[in-house]
Coordinates of N, CA and C in Angstrom, one line a residue:
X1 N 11.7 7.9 -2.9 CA 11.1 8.5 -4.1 C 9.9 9.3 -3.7
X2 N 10.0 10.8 -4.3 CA 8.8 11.7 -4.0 C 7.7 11.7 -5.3
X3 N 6.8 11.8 -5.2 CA 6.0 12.2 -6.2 C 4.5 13.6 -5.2
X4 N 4.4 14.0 -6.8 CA 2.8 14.6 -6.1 C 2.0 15.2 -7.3
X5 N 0.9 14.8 -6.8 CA -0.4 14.8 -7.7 C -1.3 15.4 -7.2
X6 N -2.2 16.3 -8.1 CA -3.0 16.9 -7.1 C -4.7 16.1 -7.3
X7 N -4.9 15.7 -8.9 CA -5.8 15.2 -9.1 C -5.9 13.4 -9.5
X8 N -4.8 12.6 -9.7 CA -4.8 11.0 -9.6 C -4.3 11.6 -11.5
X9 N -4.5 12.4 -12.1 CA -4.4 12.4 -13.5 C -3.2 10.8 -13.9
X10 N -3.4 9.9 -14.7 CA -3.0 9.3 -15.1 C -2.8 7.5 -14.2
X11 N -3.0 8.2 -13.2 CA -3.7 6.5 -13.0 C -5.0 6.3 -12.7
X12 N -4.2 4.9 -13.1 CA -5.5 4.1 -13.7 C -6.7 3.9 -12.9
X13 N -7.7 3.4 -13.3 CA -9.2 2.9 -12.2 C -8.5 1.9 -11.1
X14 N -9.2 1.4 -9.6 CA -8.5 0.9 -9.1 C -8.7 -0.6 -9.5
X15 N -10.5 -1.0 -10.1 CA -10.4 -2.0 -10.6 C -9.6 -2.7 -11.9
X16 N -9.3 -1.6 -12.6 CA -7.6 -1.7 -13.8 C -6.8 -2.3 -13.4
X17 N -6.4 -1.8 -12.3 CA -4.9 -1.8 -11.8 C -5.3 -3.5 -11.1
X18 N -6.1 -3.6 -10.3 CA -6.6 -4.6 -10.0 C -6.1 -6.1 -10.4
X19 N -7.3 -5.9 -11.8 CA -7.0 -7.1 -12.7 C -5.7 -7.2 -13.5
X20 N -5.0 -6.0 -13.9 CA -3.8 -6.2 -14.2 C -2.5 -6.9 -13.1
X21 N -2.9 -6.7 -12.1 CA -2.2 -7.0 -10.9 C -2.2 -8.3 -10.6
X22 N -3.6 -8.9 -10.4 CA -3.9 -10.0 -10.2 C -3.3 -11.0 -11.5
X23 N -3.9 -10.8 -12.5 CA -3.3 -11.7 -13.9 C -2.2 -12.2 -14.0
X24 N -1.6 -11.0 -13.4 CA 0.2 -10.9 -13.5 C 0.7 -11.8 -12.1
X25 N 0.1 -11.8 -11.2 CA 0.4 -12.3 -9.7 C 0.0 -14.1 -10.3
X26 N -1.0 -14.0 -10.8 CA -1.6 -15.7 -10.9 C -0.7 -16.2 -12.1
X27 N 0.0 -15.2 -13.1 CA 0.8 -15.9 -14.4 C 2.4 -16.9 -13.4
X28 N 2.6 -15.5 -12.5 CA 3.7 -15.8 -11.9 C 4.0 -17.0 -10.6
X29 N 2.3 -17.2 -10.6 CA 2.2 -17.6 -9.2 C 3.0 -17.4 -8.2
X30 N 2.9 -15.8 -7.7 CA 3.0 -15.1 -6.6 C 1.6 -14.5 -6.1
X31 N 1.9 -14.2 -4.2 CA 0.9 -14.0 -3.3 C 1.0 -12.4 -3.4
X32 N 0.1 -12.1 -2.8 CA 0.2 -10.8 -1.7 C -0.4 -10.4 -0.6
X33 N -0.1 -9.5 0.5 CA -0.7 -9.5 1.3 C -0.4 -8.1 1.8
X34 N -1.7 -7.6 2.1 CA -1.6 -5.9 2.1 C -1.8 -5.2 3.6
X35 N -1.2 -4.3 4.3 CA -1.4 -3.8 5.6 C -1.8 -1.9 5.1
X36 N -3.0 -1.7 5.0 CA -3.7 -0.7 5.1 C -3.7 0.2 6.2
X37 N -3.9 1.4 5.6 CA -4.0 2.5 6.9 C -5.3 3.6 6.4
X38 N -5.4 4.7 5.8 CA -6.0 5.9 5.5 C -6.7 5.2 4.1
X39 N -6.5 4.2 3.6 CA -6.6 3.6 2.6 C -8.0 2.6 2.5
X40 N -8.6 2.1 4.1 CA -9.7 2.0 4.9 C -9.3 0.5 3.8
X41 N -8.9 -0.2 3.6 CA -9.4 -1.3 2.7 C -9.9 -1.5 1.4
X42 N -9.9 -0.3 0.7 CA -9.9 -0.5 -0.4 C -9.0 -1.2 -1.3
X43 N -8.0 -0.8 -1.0 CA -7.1 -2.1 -1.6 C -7.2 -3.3 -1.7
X44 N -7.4 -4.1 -0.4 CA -7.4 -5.4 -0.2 C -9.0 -5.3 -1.4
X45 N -10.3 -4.5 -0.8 CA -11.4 -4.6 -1.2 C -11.2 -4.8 -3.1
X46 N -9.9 -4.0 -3.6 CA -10.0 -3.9 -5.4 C -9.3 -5.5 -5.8
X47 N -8.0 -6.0 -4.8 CA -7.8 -7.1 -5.4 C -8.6 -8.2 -5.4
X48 N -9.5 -8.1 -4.5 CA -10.2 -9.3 -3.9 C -11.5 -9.6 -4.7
X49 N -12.3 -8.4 -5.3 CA -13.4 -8.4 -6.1 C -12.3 -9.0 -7.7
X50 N -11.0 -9.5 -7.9 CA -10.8 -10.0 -9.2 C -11.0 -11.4 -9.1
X51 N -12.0 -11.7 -10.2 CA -11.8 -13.2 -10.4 C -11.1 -14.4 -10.1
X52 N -11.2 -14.9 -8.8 CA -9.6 -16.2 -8.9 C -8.3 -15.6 -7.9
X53 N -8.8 -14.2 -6.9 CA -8.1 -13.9 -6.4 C -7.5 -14.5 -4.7
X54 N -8.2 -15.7 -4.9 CA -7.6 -16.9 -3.3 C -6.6 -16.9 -4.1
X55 N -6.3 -17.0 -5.7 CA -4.7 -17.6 -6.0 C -3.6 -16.8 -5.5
X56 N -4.2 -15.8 -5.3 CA -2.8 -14.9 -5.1 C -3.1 -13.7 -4.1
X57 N -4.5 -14.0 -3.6 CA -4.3 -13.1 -2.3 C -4.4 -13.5 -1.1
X58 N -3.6 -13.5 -0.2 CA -3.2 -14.2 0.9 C -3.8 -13.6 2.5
X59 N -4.0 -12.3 2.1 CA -4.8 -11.4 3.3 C -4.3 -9.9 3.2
X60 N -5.0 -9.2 4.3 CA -4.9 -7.9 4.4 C -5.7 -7.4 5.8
X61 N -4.9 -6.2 6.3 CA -5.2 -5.3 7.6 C -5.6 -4.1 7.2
X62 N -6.1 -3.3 7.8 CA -6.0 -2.1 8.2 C -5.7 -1.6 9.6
X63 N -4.8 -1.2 9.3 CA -3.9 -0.7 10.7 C -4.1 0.6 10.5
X64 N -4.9 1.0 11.7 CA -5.4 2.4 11.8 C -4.8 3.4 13.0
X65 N -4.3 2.5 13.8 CA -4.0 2.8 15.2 C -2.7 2.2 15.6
X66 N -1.9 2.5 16.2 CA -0.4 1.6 17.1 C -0.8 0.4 17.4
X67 N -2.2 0.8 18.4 CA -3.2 -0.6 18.8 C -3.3 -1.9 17.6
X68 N -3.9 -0.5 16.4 CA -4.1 -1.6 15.4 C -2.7 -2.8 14.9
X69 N -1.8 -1.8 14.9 CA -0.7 -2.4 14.6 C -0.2 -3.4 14.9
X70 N -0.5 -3.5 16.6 CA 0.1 -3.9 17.7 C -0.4 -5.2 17.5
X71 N -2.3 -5.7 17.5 CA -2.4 -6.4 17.2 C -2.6 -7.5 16.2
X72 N -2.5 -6.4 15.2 CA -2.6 -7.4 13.6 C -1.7 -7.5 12.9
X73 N -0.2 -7.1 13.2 CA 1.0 -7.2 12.8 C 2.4 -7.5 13.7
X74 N 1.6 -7.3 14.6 CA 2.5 -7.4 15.9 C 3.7 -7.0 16.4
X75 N 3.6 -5.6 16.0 CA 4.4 -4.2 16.4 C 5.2 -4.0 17.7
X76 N 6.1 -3.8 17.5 CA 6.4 -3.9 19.3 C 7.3 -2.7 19.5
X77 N 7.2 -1.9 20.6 CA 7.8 -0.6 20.4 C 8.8 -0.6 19.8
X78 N 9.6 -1.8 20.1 CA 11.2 -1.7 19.6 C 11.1 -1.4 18.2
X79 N 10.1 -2.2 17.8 CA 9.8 -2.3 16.2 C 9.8 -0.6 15.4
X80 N 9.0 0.6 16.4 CA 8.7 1.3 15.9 C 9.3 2.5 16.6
X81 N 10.3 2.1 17.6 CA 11.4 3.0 17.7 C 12.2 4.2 17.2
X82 N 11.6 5.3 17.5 CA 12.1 6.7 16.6 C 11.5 6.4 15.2
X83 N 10.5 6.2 15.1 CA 9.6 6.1 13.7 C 8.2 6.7 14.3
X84 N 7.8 7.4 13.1 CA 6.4 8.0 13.5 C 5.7 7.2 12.0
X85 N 4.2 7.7 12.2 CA 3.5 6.7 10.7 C 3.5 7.6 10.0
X86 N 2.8 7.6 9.1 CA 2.8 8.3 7.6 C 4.2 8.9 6.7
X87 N 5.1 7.7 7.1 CA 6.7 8.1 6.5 C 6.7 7.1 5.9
X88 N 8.0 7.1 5.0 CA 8.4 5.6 3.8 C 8.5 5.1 5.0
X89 N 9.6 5.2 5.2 CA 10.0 4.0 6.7 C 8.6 2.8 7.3
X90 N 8.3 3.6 7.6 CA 7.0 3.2 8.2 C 5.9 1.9 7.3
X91 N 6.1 2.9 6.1 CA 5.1 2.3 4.7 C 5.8 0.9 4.5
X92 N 7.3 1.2 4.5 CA 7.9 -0.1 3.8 C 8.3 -1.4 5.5
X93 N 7.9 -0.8 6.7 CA 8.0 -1.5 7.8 C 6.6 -2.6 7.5
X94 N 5.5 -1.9 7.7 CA 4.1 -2.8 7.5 C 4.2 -3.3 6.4
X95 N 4.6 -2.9 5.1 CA 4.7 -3.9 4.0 C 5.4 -5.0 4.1
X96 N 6.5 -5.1 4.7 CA 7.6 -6.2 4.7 C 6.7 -7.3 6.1
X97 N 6.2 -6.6 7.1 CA 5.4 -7.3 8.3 C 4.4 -7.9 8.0
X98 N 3.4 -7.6 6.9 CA 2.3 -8.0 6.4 C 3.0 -9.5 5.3
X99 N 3.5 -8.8 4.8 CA 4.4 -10.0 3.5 C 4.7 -11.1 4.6
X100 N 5.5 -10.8 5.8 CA 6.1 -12.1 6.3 C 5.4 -12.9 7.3
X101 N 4.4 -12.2 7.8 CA 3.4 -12.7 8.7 C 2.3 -14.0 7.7
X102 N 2.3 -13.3 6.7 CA 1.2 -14.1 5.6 C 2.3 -14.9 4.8
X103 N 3.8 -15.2 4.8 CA 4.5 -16.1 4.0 C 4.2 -15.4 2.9
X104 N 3.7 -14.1 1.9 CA 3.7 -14.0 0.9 C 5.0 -13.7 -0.2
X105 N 4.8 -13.9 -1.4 CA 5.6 -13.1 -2.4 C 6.0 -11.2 -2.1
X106 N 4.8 -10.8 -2.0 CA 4.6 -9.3 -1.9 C 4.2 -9.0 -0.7
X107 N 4.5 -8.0 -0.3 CA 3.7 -6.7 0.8 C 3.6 -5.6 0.4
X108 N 2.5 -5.2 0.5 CA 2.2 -3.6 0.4 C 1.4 -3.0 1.8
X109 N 2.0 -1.7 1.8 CA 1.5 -1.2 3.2 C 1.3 0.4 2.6
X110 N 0.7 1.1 3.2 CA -0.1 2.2 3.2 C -0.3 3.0 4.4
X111 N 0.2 4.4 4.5 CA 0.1 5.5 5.7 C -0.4 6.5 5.1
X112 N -1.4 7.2 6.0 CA -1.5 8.3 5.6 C -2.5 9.0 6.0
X113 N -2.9 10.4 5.7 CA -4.3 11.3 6.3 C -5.0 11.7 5.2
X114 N -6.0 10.9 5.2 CA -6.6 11.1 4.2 C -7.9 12.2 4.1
X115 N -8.3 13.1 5.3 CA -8.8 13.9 5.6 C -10.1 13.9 6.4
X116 N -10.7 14.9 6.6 CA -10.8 16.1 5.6 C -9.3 17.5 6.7
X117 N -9.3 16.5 7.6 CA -8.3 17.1 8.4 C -6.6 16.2 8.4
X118 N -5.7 17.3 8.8 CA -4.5 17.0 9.0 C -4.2 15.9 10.0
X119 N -3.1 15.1 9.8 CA -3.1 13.7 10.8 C -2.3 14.5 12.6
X120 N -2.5 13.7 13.2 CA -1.7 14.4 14.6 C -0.4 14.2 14.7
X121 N 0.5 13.3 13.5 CA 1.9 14.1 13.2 C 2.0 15.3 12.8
X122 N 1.1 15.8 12.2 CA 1.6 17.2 11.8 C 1.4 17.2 10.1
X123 N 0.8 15.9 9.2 CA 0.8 15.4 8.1 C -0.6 16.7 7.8
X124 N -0.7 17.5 6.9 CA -1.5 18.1 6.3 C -2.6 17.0 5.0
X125 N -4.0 17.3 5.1 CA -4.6 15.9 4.9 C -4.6 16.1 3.0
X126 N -4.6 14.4 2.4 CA -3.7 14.4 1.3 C -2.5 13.8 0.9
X127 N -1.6 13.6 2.5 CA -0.3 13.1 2.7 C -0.4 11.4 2.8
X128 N 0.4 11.0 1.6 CA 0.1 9.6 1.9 C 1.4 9.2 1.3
X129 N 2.2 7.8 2.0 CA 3.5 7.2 2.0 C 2.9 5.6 1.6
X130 N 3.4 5.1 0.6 CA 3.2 3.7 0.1 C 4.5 2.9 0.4
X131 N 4.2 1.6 0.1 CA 5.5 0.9 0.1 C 5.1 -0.7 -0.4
X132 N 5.7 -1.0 -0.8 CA 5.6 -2.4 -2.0 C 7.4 -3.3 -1.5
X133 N 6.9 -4.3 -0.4 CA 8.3 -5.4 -0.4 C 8.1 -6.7 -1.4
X134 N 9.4 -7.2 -1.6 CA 9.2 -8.6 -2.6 C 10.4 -8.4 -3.2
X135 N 10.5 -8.7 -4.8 CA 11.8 -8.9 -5.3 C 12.5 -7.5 -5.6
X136 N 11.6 -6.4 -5.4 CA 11.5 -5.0 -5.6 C 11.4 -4.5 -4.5
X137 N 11.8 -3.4 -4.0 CA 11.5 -2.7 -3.1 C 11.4 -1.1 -3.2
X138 N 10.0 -0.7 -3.3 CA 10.0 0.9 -3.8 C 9.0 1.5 -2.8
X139 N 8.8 2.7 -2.4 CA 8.6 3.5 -1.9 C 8.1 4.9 -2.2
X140 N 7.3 5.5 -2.2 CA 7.0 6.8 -2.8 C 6.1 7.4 -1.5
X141 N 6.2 9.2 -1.2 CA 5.2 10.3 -0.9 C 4.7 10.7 -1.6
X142 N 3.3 11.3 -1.7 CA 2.5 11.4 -2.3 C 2.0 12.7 -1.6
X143 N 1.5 13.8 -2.2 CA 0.8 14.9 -1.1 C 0.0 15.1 -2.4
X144 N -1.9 14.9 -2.3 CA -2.7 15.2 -3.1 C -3.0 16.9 -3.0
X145 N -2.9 17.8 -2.0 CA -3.5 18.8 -1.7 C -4.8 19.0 -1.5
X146 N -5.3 17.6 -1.3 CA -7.1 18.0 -1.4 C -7.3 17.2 0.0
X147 N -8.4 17.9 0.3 CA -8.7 17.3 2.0 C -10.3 16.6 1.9
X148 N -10.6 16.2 0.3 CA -11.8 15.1 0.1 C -11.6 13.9 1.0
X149 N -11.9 13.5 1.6 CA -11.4 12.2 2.6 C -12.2 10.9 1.5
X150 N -13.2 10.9 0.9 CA -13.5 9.5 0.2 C -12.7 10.0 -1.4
X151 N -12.4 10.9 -2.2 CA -11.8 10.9 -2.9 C -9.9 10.4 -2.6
X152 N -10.0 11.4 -1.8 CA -8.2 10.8 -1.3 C -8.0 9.0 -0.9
X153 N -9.1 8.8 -0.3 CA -9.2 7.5 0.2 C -9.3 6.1 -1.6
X154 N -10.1 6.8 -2.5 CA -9.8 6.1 -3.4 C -8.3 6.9 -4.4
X155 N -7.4 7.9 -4.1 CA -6.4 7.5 -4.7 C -5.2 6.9 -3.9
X156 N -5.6 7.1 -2.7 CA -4.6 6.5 -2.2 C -4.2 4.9 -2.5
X157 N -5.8 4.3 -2.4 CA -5.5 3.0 -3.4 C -4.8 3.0 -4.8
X158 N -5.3 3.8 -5.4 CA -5.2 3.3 -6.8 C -3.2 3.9 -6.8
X159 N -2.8 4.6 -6.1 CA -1.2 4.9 -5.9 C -0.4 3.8 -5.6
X160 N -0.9 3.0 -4.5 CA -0.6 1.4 -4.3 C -0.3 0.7 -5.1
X161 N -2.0 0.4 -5.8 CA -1.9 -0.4 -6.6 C -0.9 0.0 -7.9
X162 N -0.6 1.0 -8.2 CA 0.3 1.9 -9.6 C 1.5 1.4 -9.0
X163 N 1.9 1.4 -7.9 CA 3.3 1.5 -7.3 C 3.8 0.0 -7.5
X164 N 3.0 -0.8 -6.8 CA 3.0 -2.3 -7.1 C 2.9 -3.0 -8.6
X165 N 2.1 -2.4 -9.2 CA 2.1 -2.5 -10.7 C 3.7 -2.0 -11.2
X166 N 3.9 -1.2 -11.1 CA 5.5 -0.6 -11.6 C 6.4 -1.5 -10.9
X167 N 6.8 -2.1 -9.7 CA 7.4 -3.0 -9.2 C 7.3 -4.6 -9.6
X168 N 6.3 -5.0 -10.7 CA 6.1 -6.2 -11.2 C 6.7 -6.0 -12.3
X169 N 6.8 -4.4 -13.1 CA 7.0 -4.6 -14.1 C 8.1 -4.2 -14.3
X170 N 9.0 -4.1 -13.1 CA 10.9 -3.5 -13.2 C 11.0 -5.3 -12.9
X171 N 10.5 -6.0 -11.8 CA 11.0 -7.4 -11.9 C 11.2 -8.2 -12.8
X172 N 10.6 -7.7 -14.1 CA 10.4 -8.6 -15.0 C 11.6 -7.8 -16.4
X173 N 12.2 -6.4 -15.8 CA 13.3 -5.7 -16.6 C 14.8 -6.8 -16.4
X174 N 15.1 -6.5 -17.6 CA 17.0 -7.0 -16.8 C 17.2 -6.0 -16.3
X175 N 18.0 -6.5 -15.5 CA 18.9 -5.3 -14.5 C 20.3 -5.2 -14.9

């Protein structure tokens, strides 16, 4: 799934998305557990400031580097084999490694170049790949156009958290 935004128009604050996230994780009693990249921790930082969030947050990384990868997820070349970062692939690899490392319900993982410069794949800054594992599995690109590095850095959260929000709320659709 592609998407692109240039200004975040229509989602929500990250503390919104937050508590709606959380409420819904503690109704269900489901976990999560987040592997960050360009995203610097804001993520983990929006669920964690909700009320009651030991119930259902289980941990989080920021994997900024291979290194980082290597040791807080435990990446192993095979693992990343003809993959480069800032792709779905990639997004929905650390989601699913974060989720199973921590035993959780959920993973969410996050790539990307948040700026004010282009990443050294070749990612122009703006470019960000999400991914959300659990009973859902969704995916989206994102290219903001803007090379704000603390603005990009708070949508890149709040895209996460929207993405994961929409994935609680197709689990709960009939199929």
């Amino acid at each position: 799934m592609s998407a692109s935004t240039a200004d975040g128009a229509g989602v929500a604050p990250l503390a919104d998305l937050a508590a709606r996230i959380g409420a819904a994780l503690r109704e269900r009693g489901q976990t999560v557990a987040v592997a960050e990249s360009s995203a610097g921790g804001l993520v983990s930082a929006a669920l964690l400031a909700v009320p009651g969030a030991s119930s259902f947050f289980l941990g989080g990384a920021v994997v900024y580097s291979r290194r980082a990868g290597k040791a807080l997820l435990g990446l192993t070349a095979a693992d990343v084999a003809g993959m480069r970062g800032e792709t779905e692939p990639f997004a929905r690899l650390i989601a699913g490694r974060i989720r199973d490392t921590h035993r959780a319900t959920w993973g969410l993982g996050e790539t990307g170049a948040a700026g004010p410069s282009g990443s050294p794949y070749g990612d122009a800054p703006g470019h960000l790949c999400i991914a959300v594992v659990g009973a859902v599995t969704a995916s989206r690109t994102i290219e903001t156009g803007d090379t704000n590095r603390a603005l990009n850095m708070n949508l890149f959260a709040r895209q996460l958290l929207s993405l994961f929000d929409e994935a609680l709320r197709a689990q709960d659709s009939p199929q």
